[in-house]
Coordinates of C-alpha atoms in Angstrom, one line a residue:
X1 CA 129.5 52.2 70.0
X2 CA 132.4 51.0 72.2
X3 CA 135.1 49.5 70.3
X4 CA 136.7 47.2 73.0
X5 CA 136.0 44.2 75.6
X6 CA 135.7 45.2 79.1
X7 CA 135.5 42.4 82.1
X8 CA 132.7 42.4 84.6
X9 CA 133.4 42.9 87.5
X10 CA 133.6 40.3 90.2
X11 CA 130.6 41.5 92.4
X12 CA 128.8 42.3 88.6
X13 CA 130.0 38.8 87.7
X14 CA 128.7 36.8 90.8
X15 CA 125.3 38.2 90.7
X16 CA 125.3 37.2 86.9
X17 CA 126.1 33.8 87.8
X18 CA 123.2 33.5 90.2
X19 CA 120.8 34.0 87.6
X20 CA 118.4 30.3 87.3
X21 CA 115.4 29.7 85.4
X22 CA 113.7 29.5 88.8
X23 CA 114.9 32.9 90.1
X24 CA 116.3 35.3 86.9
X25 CA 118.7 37.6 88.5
X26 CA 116.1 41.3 86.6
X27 CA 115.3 44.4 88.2
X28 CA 112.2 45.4 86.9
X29 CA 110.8 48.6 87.3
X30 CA 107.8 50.4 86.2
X31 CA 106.8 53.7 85.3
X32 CA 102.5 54.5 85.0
X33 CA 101.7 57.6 82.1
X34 CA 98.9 59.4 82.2
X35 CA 98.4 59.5 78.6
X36 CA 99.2 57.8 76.0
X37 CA 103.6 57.6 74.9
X38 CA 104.7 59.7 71.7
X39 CA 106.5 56.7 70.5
X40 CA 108.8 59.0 68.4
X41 CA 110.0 61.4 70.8
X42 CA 110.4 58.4 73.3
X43 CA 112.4 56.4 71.1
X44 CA 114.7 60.1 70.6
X45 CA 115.1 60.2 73.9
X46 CA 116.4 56.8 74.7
X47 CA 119.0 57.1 71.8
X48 CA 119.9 60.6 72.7
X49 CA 120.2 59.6 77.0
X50 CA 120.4 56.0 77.3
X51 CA 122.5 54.6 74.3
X52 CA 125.7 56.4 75.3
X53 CA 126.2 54.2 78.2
X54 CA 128.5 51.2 76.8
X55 CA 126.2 48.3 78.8
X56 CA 123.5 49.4 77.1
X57 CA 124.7 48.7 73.4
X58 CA 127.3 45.5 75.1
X59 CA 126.3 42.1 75.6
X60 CA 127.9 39.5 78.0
X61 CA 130.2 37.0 77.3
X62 CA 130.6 34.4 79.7
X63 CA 132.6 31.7 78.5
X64 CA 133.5 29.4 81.3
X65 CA 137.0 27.7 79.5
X66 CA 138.1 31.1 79.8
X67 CA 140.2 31.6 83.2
X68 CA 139.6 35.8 82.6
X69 CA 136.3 35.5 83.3
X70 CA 132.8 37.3 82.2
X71 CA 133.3 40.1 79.7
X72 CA 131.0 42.9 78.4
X73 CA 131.3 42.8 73.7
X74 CA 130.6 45.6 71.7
X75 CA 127.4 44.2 70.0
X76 CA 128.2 45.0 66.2
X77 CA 124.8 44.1 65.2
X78 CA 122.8 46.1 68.1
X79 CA 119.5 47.5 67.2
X80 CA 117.4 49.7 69.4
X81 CA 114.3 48.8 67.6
X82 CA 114.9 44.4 69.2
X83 CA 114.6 46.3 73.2
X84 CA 111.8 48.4 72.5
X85 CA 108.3 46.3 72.6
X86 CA 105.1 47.8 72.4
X87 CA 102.0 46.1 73.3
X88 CA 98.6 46.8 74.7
X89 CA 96.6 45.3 77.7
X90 CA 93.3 43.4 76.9
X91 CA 90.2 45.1 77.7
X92 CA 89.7 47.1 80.5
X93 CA 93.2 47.2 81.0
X94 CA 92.4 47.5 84.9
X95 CA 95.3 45.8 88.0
X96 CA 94.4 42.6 87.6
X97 CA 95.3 42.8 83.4
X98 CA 98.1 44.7 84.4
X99 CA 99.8 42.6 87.2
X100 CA 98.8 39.0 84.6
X101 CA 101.6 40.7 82.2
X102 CA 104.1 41.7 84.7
X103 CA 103.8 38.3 86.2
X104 CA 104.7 36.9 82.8
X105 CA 107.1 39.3 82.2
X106 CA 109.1 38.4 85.3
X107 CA 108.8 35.0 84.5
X108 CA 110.5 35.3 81.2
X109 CA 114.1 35.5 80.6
X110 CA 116.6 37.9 78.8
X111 CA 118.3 37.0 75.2
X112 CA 121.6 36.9 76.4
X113 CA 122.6 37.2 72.7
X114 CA 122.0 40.5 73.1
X115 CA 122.7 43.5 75.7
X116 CA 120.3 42.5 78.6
X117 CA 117.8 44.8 78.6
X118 CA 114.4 45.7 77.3
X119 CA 111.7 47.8 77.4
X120 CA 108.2 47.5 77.3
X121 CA 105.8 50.4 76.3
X122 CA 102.5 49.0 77.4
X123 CA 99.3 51.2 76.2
X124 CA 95.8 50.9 77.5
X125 CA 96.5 50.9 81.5
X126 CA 94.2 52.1 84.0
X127 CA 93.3 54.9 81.4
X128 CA 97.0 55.7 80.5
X129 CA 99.7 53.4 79.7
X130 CA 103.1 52.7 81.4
X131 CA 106.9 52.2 80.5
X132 CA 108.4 48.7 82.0
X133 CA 112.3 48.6 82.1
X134 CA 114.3 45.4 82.9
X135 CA 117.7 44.9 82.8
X136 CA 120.2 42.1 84.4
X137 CA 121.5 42.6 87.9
X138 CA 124.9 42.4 86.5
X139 CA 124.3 45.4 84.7
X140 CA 123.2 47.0 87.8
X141 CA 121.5 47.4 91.3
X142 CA 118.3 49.6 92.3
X143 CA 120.4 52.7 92.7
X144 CA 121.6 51.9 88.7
X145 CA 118.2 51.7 88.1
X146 CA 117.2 54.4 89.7
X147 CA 120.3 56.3 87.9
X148 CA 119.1 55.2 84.3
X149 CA 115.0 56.1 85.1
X150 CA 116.7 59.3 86.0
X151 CA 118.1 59.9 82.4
X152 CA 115.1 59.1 81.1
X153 CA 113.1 61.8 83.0
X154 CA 112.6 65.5 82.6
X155 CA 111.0 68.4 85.2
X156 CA 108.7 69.6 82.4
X157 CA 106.8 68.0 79.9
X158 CA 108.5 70.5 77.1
X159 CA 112.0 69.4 78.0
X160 CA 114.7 68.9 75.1
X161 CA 115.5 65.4 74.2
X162 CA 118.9 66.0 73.9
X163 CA 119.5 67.4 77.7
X164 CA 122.5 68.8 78.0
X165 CA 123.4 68.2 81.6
X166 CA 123.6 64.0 80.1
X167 CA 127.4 63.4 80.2
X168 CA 127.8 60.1 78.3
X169 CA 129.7 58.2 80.6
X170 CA 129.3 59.7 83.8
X171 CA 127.0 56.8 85.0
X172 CA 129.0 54.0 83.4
X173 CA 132.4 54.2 84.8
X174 CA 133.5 50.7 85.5
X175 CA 136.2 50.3 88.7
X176 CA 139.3 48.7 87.4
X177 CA 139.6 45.4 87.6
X178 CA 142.8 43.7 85.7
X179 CA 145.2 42.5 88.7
X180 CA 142.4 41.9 90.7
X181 CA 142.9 39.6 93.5
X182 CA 139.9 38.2 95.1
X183 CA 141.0 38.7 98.2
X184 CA 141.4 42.2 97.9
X185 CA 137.7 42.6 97.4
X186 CA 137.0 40.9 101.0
X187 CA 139.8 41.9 103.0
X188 CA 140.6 45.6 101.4
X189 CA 137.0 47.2 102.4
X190 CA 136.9 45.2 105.8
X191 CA 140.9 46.4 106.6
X192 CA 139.8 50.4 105.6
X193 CA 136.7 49.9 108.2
X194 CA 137.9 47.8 110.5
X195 CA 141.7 47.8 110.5
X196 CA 141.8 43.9 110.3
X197 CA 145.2 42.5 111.6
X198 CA 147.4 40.8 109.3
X199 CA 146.9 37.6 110.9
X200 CA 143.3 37.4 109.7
X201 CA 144.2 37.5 106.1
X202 CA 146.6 35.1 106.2
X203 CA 144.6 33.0 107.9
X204 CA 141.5 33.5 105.1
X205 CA 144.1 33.0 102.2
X206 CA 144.8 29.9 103.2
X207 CA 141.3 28.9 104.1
X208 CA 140.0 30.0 101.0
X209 CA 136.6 28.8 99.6
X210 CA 136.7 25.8 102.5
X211 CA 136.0 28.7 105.2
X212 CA 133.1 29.7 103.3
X213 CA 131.6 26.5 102.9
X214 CA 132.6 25.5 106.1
X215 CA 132.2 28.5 108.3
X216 CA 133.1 26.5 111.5
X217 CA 136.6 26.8 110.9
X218 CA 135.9 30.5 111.3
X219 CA 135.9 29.6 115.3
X220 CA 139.5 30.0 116.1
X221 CA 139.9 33.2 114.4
X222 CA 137.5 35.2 116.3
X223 CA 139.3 36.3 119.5
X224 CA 142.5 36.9 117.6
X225 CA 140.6 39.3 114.7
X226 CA 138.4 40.8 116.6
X227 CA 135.0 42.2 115.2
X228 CA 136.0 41.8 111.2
X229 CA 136.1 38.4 111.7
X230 CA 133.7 37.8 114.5
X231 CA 131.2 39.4 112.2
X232 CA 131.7 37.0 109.6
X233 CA 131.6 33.9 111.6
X234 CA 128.2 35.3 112.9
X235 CA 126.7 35.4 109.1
X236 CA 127.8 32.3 108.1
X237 CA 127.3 30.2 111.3
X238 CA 123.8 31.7 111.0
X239 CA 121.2 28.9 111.9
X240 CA 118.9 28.5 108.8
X241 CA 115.6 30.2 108.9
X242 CA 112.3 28.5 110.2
X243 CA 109.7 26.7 107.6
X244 CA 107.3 28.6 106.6
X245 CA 104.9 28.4 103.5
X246 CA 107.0 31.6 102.5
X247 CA 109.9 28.8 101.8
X248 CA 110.5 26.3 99.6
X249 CA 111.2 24.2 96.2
X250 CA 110.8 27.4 93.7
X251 CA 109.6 27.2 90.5
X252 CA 109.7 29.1 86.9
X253 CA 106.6 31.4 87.4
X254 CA 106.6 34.1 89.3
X255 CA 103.3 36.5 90.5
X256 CA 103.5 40.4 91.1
X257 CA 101.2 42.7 93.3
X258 CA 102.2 45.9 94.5
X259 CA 100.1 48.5 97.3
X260 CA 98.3 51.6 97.0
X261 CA 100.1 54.2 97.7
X262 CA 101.0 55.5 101.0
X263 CA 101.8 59.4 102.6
X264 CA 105.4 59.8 103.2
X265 CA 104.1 62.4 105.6
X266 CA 102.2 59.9 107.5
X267 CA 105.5 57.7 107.4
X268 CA 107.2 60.1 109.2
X269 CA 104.3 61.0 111.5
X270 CA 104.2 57.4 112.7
X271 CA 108.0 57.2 113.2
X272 CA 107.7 59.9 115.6
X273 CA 106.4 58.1 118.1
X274 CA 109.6 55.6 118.6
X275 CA 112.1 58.4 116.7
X276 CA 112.1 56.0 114.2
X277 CA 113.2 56.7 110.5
X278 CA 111.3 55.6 107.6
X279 CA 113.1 52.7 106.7
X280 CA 112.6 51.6 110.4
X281 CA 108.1 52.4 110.1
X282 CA 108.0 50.2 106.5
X283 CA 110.0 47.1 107.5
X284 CA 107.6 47.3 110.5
X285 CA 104.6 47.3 108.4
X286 CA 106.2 45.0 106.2
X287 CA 106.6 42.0 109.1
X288 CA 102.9 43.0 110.2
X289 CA 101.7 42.4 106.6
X290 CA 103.8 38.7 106.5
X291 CA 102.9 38.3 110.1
X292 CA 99.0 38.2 108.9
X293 CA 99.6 36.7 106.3
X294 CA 100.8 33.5 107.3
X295 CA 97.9 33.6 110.1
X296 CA 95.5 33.3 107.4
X297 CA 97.8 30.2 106.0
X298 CA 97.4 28.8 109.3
X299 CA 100.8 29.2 110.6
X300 CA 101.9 29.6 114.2
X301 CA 103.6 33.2 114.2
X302 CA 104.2 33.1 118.4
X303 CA 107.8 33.9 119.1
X304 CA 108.3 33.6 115.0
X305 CA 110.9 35.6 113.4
X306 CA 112.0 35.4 109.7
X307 CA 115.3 37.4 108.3
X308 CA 115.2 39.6 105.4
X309 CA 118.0 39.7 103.1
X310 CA 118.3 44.1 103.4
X311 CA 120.8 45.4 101.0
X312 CA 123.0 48.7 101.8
X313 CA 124.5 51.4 99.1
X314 CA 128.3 51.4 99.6
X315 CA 128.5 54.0 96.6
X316 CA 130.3 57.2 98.1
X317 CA 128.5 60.4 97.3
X318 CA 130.8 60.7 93.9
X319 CA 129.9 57.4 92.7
X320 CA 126.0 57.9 93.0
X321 CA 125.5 57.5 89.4
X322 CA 127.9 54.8 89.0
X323 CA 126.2 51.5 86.8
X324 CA 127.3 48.1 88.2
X325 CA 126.7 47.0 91.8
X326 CA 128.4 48.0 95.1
X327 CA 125.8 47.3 97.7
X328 CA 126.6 45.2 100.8
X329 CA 123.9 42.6 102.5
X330 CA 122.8 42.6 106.6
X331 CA 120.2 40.2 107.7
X332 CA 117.5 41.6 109.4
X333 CA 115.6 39.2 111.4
X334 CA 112.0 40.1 111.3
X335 CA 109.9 40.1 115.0
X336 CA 106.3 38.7 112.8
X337 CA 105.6 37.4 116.6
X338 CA 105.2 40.8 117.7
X339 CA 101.2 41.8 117.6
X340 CA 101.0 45.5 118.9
X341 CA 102.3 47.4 115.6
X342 CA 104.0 49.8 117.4
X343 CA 106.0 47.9 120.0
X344 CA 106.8 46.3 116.3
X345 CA 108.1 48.8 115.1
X346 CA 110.5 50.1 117.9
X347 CA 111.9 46.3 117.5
X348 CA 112.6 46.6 114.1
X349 CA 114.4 50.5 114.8
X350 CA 116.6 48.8 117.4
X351 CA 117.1 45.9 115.3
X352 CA 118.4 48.4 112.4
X353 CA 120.4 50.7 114.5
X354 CA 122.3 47.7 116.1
X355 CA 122.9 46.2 112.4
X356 CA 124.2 50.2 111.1
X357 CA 126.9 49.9 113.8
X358 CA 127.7 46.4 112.4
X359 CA 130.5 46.4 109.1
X360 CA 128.7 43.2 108.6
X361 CA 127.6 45.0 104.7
X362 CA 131.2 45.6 104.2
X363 CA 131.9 42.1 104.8
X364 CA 129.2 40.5 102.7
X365 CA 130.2 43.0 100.1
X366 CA 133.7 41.7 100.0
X367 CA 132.5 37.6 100.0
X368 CA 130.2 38.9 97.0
X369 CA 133.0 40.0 95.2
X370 CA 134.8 36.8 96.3
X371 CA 131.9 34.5 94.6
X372 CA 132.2 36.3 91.3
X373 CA 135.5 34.7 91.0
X374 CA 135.1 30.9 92.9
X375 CA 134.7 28.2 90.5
X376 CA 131.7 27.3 88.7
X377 CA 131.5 24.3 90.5
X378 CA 131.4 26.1 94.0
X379 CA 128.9 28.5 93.0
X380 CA 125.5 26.2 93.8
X381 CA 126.6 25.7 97.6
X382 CA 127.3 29.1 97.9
X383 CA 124.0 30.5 96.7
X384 CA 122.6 27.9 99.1
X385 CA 124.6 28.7 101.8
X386 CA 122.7 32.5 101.7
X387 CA 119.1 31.3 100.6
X388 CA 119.1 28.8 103.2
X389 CA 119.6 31.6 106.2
X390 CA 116.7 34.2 105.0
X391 CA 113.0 34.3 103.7
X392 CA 112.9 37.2 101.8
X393 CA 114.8 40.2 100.1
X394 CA 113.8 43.6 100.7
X395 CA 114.8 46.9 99.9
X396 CA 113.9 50.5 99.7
X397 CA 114.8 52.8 97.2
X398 CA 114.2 56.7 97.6
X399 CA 112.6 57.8 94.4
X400 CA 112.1 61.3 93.0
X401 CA 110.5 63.8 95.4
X402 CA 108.6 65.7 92.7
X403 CA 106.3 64.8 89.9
X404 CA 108.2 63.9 86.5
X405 CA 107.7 63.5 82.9
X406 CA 108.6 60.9 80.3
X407 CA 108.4 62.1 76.7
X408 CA 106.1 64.9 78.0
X409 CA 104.1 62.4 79.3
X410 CA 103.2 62.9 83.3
X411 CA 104.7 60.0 85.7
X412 CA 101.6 59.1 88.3
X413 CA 103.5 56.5 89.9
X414 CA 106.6 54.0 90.5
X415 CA 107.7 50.7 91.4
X416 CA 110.1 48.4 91.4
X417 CA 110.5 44.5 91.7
X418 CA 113.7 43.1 93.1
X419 CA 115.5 39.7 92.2
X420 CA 115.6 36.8 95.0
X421 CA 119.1 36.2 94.8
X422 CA 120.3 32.5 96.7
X423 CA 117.1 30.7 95.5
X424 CA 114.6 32.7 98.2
X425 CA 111.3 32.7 97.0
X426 CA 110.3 36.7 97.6
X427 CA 111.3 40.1 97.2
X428 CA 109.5 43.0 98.9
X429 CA 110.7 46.5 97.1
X430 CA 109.6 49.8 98.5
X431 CA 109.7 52.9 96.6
X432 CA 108.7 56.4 97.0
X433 CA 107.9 59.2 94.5
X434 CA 106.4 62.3 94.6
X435 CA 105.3 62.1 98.2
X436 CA 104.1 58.5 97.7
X437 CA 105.4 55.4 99.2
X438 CA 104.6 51.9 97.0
X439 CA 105.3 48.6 98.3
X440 CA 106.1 45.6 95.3
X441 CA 105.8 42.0 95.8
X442 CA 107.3 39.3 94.0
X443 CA 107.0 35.9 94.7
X444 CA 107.4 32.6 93.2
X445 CA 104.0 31.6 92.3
X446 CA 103.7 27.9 94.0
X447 CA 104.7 29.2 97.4
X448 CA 102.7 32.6 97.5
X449 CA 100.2 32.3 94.5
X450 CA 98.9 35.4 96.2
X451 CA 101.3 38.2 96.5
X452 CA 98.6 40.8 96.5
X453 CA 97.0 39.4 99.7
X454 CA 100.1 40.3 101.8
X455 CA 100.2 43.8 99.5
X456 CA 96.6 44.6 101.1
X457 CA 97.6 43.4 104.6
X458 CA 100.6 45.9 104.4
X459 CA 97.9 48.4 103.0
X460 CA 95.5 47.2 106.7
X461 CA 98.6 47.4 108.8
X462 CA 100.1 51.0 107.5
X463 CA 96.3 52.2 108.3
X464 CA 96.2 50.3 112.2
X465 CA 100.0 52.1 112.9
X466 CA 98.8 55.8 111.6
X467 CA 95.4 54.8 114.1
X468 CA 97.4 53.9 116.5
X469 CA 99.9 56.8 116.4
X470 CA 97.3 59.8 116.3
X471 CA 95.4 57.9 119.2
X472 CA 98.8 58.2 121.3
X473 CA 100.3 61.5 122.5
X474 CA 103.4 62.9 120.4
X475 CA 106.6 64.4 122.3
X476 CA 107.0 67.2 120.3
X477 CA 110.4 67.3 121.2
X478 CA 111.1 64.1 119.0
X479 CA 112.5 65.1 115.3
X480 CA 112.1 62.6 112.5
X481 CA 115.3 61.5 110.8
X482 CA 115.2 61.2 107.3
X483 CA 115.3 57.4 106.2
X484 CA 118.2 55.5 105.4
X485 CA 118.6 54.6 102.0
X486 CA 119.4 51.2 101.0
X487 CA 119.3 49.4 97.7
X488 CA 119.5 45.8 95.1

């Protein structure tokens, strides 16, 4: 049990302050058994492998008299036995049972009172049962989550519970944060990349949380900064994104869905014909599935195009493990008025490459890190400010390549659910396992009460590219690059 109080860090504490009963700030994700858990062992392991990290046994104080901030508290009355909840899915424990309870699951908040986490050992799904783990976003991002599901998992259904290749903090070291200085967090990450001049964070020091509210006043600096601050202007002088019946007032409940699953081989097959990676082929399918979508909700999609929030891993290699969150944002503007799947899709790639040779993540990394220390009062117009310029969030998260076990029990599949940040009303996760690609959809339910009506049109549309592609000659000179990896 750690013994001492450690602050959040800004980034870890502006994501906790976005959380709103309309949009909780919870990664969700979900693992499906084939058989039944050994509720014994499983509870062994999580003590042995998941306990040791301090956020997991810590709870969040966030008193906001106190000028220090957010702080993670030992919990001295933590009990593993309050996160662990087994239940059972009403007969016959088919999809539609199934996506009922993660609907209300991801409609219902945390205890902050306690270490924000839980765990759900569901029995009685689709003729196995199925592990669901949330925790708080400022506890970590989809790679965290990733990280933890990891510690969880063994190559062999025999494996010890006490692994010894677990070091106990090696996936919960904190970056220092006493001294910090909130400008640091924008204009230290920007200067590395971009070599900012001296001129630009003067000028941002004194503009302070007026230039983000008021990005016009971002104008003047552009031709004297150069791209750093060009690239901000763009983002915040962004023109907000068109009505749809995908935006709106949200509400409490939210609805889940998620796709069959897909071949990664097929993935890449179809990304061949544009040299396309697989990030590039799924965003594609993704705006074809919205695209039909809002046809069938009567919506003119000619010339439409709706941006999606995509986040970006900023961890270097030696920090892949890391809890917390170091992602940066791009926005991705979607072409839904684009019919011909393919022509689509080689949009969407030169749309992605453009925004790869943009430090317009390290920028929105650094105002991230700037909200986690503005004033409570700022915090609403902020979160507006970013909800008002994009539809959706979506991400991709590159799961395990092989088949795993929890407890000895066999994983069949994976998925994830992502939080809306800046009061958007979906999140679109994709994630791949063992060969498989799954899509996720969450949605708040009085915009989309249908979520798995835009999973099947991603199913339709996947299955029209992979047509389209084999009836098409391939260069065989063409290699597929692997896909980026990018994460909440």
């Amino acid at each position: 049990m750690p013994s001492r109080n450690k602050p959040l860090s800004p980034v870890d504490s502006a994501w906790l302050h976005m959380d709103d009963p309309t949009n909780l700030m919870m990664v969700t994700g979900i693992a499906l058994l084939d058989g039944p858990v050994d509720y014994d062992r499983y509870r062994r392991t999580l003590e042995a492998r998941l306990l040791p990290l301090d956020r997991f046994t810590m709870r969040v104080v966030d008193d906001h008299r106190l000028l220090s901030g957010p702080h993670w508290e030992p919990d001295r009355h933590f009990d593993l036995d309050a996160h662990i909840h087994r239940v059972a899915l009403p007969a016959p424990g088919d999809m539609a049972a199934l996506q009922n309870f993660l609907s209300d699951l991801a409609s219902t908040p945390l205890d902050f009172s306690k270490p924000l986490w839980q765990i759900h050992l569901v029995e009685n799904v689709l003729g196995g049962s199925a592990m669901v783990l949330r925790f708080h976003h400022c506890i970590g991002d989809g790679t965290a989550m990733n990280a933890v599901m990891y510690r969880l998992m063994d190559t062999t259904p025999g494996a010890p519970v006490a692994r010894a290749d677990l070091s106990a903090g090696h996936a919960d070291k904190e970056q220092e944060s006493h001294g910090w200085n909130p400008l640091d967090a924008l204009l230290k990450p920007v200067r590395s990349a971009l070599e900012m001049s001296r001129k630009v964070a003067d000028t941002v020091l004194d503009e302070g949380i007026e230039m983000l509210l008021h990005p016009e006043h971002l104008r003047d600096l552009t031709s004297a900064a150069g791209t750093g601050a060009a690239t901000l202007s763009n983002a915040l002088m962004m023109t907000p994104d068109p009505a749809t019946p995908l935006k709106g007032k949200l509400g409490v409940q939210k609805h889940v869905a998620w796709s069959s699953r897909v071949s990664l081989e097929d993935v890449r097959r179809i990304g061949r014909q544009a040299d396309a990676k697989v990030n590039d082929v799924l965003l594609a399918a993704v705006a074809g599935a919205l695209r039909g979508y809002l046809i069938g909700r009567e919506t003119d999609v000619y010339n439409l195009e709706v941006r999606a929030v995509v986040p970006v891993d900023l961890r270097p290699p030696e920090r892949a493990l890391n809890l917390g969150n170091e992602f940066g944002l791009i926005f991705l503007a979607l072409p839904l008025g684009i019919a011909d799947p393919i022509a689509r899709m080689a949009e969407v790639k030169q749309r992605m490459d453009a925004l790869k040779r943009s430090p317009e993540a390290v920028i929105m990394f650094g105002l991230l890190n700037v909200f986690g220390v503005t004033p409570t009062q700022v915090e609403e117009p902020v979160v507006n400010l970013f909800g008002s310029k994009a539809t959706a969030v979506m991400t991709n998260v590159a799961g395990p390549r092989d088949a795993l076990y929890i407890a000895g029990n066999r994983i069949s599949n994976m998925m994830f659910w992502v939080p809306q940040a800046g009061r958007l009303g979906m999140g679109v996760s994709i994630m791949s396992y063992n060969g498989g690609v799954t899509l996720g959809v969450i949605t708040d339910a009085g915009l989309v009460p249908d979520p798995q009506a835009i999973t099947a049109r991603f199913e339709q549309e996947f299955a029209e590219m992979l047509a389209s592609v084999e009836a098409r000659p391939v260069d065989p000179g063409i290699a597929v690059a692997p896909g980026v990896s990018v994460t909440l």
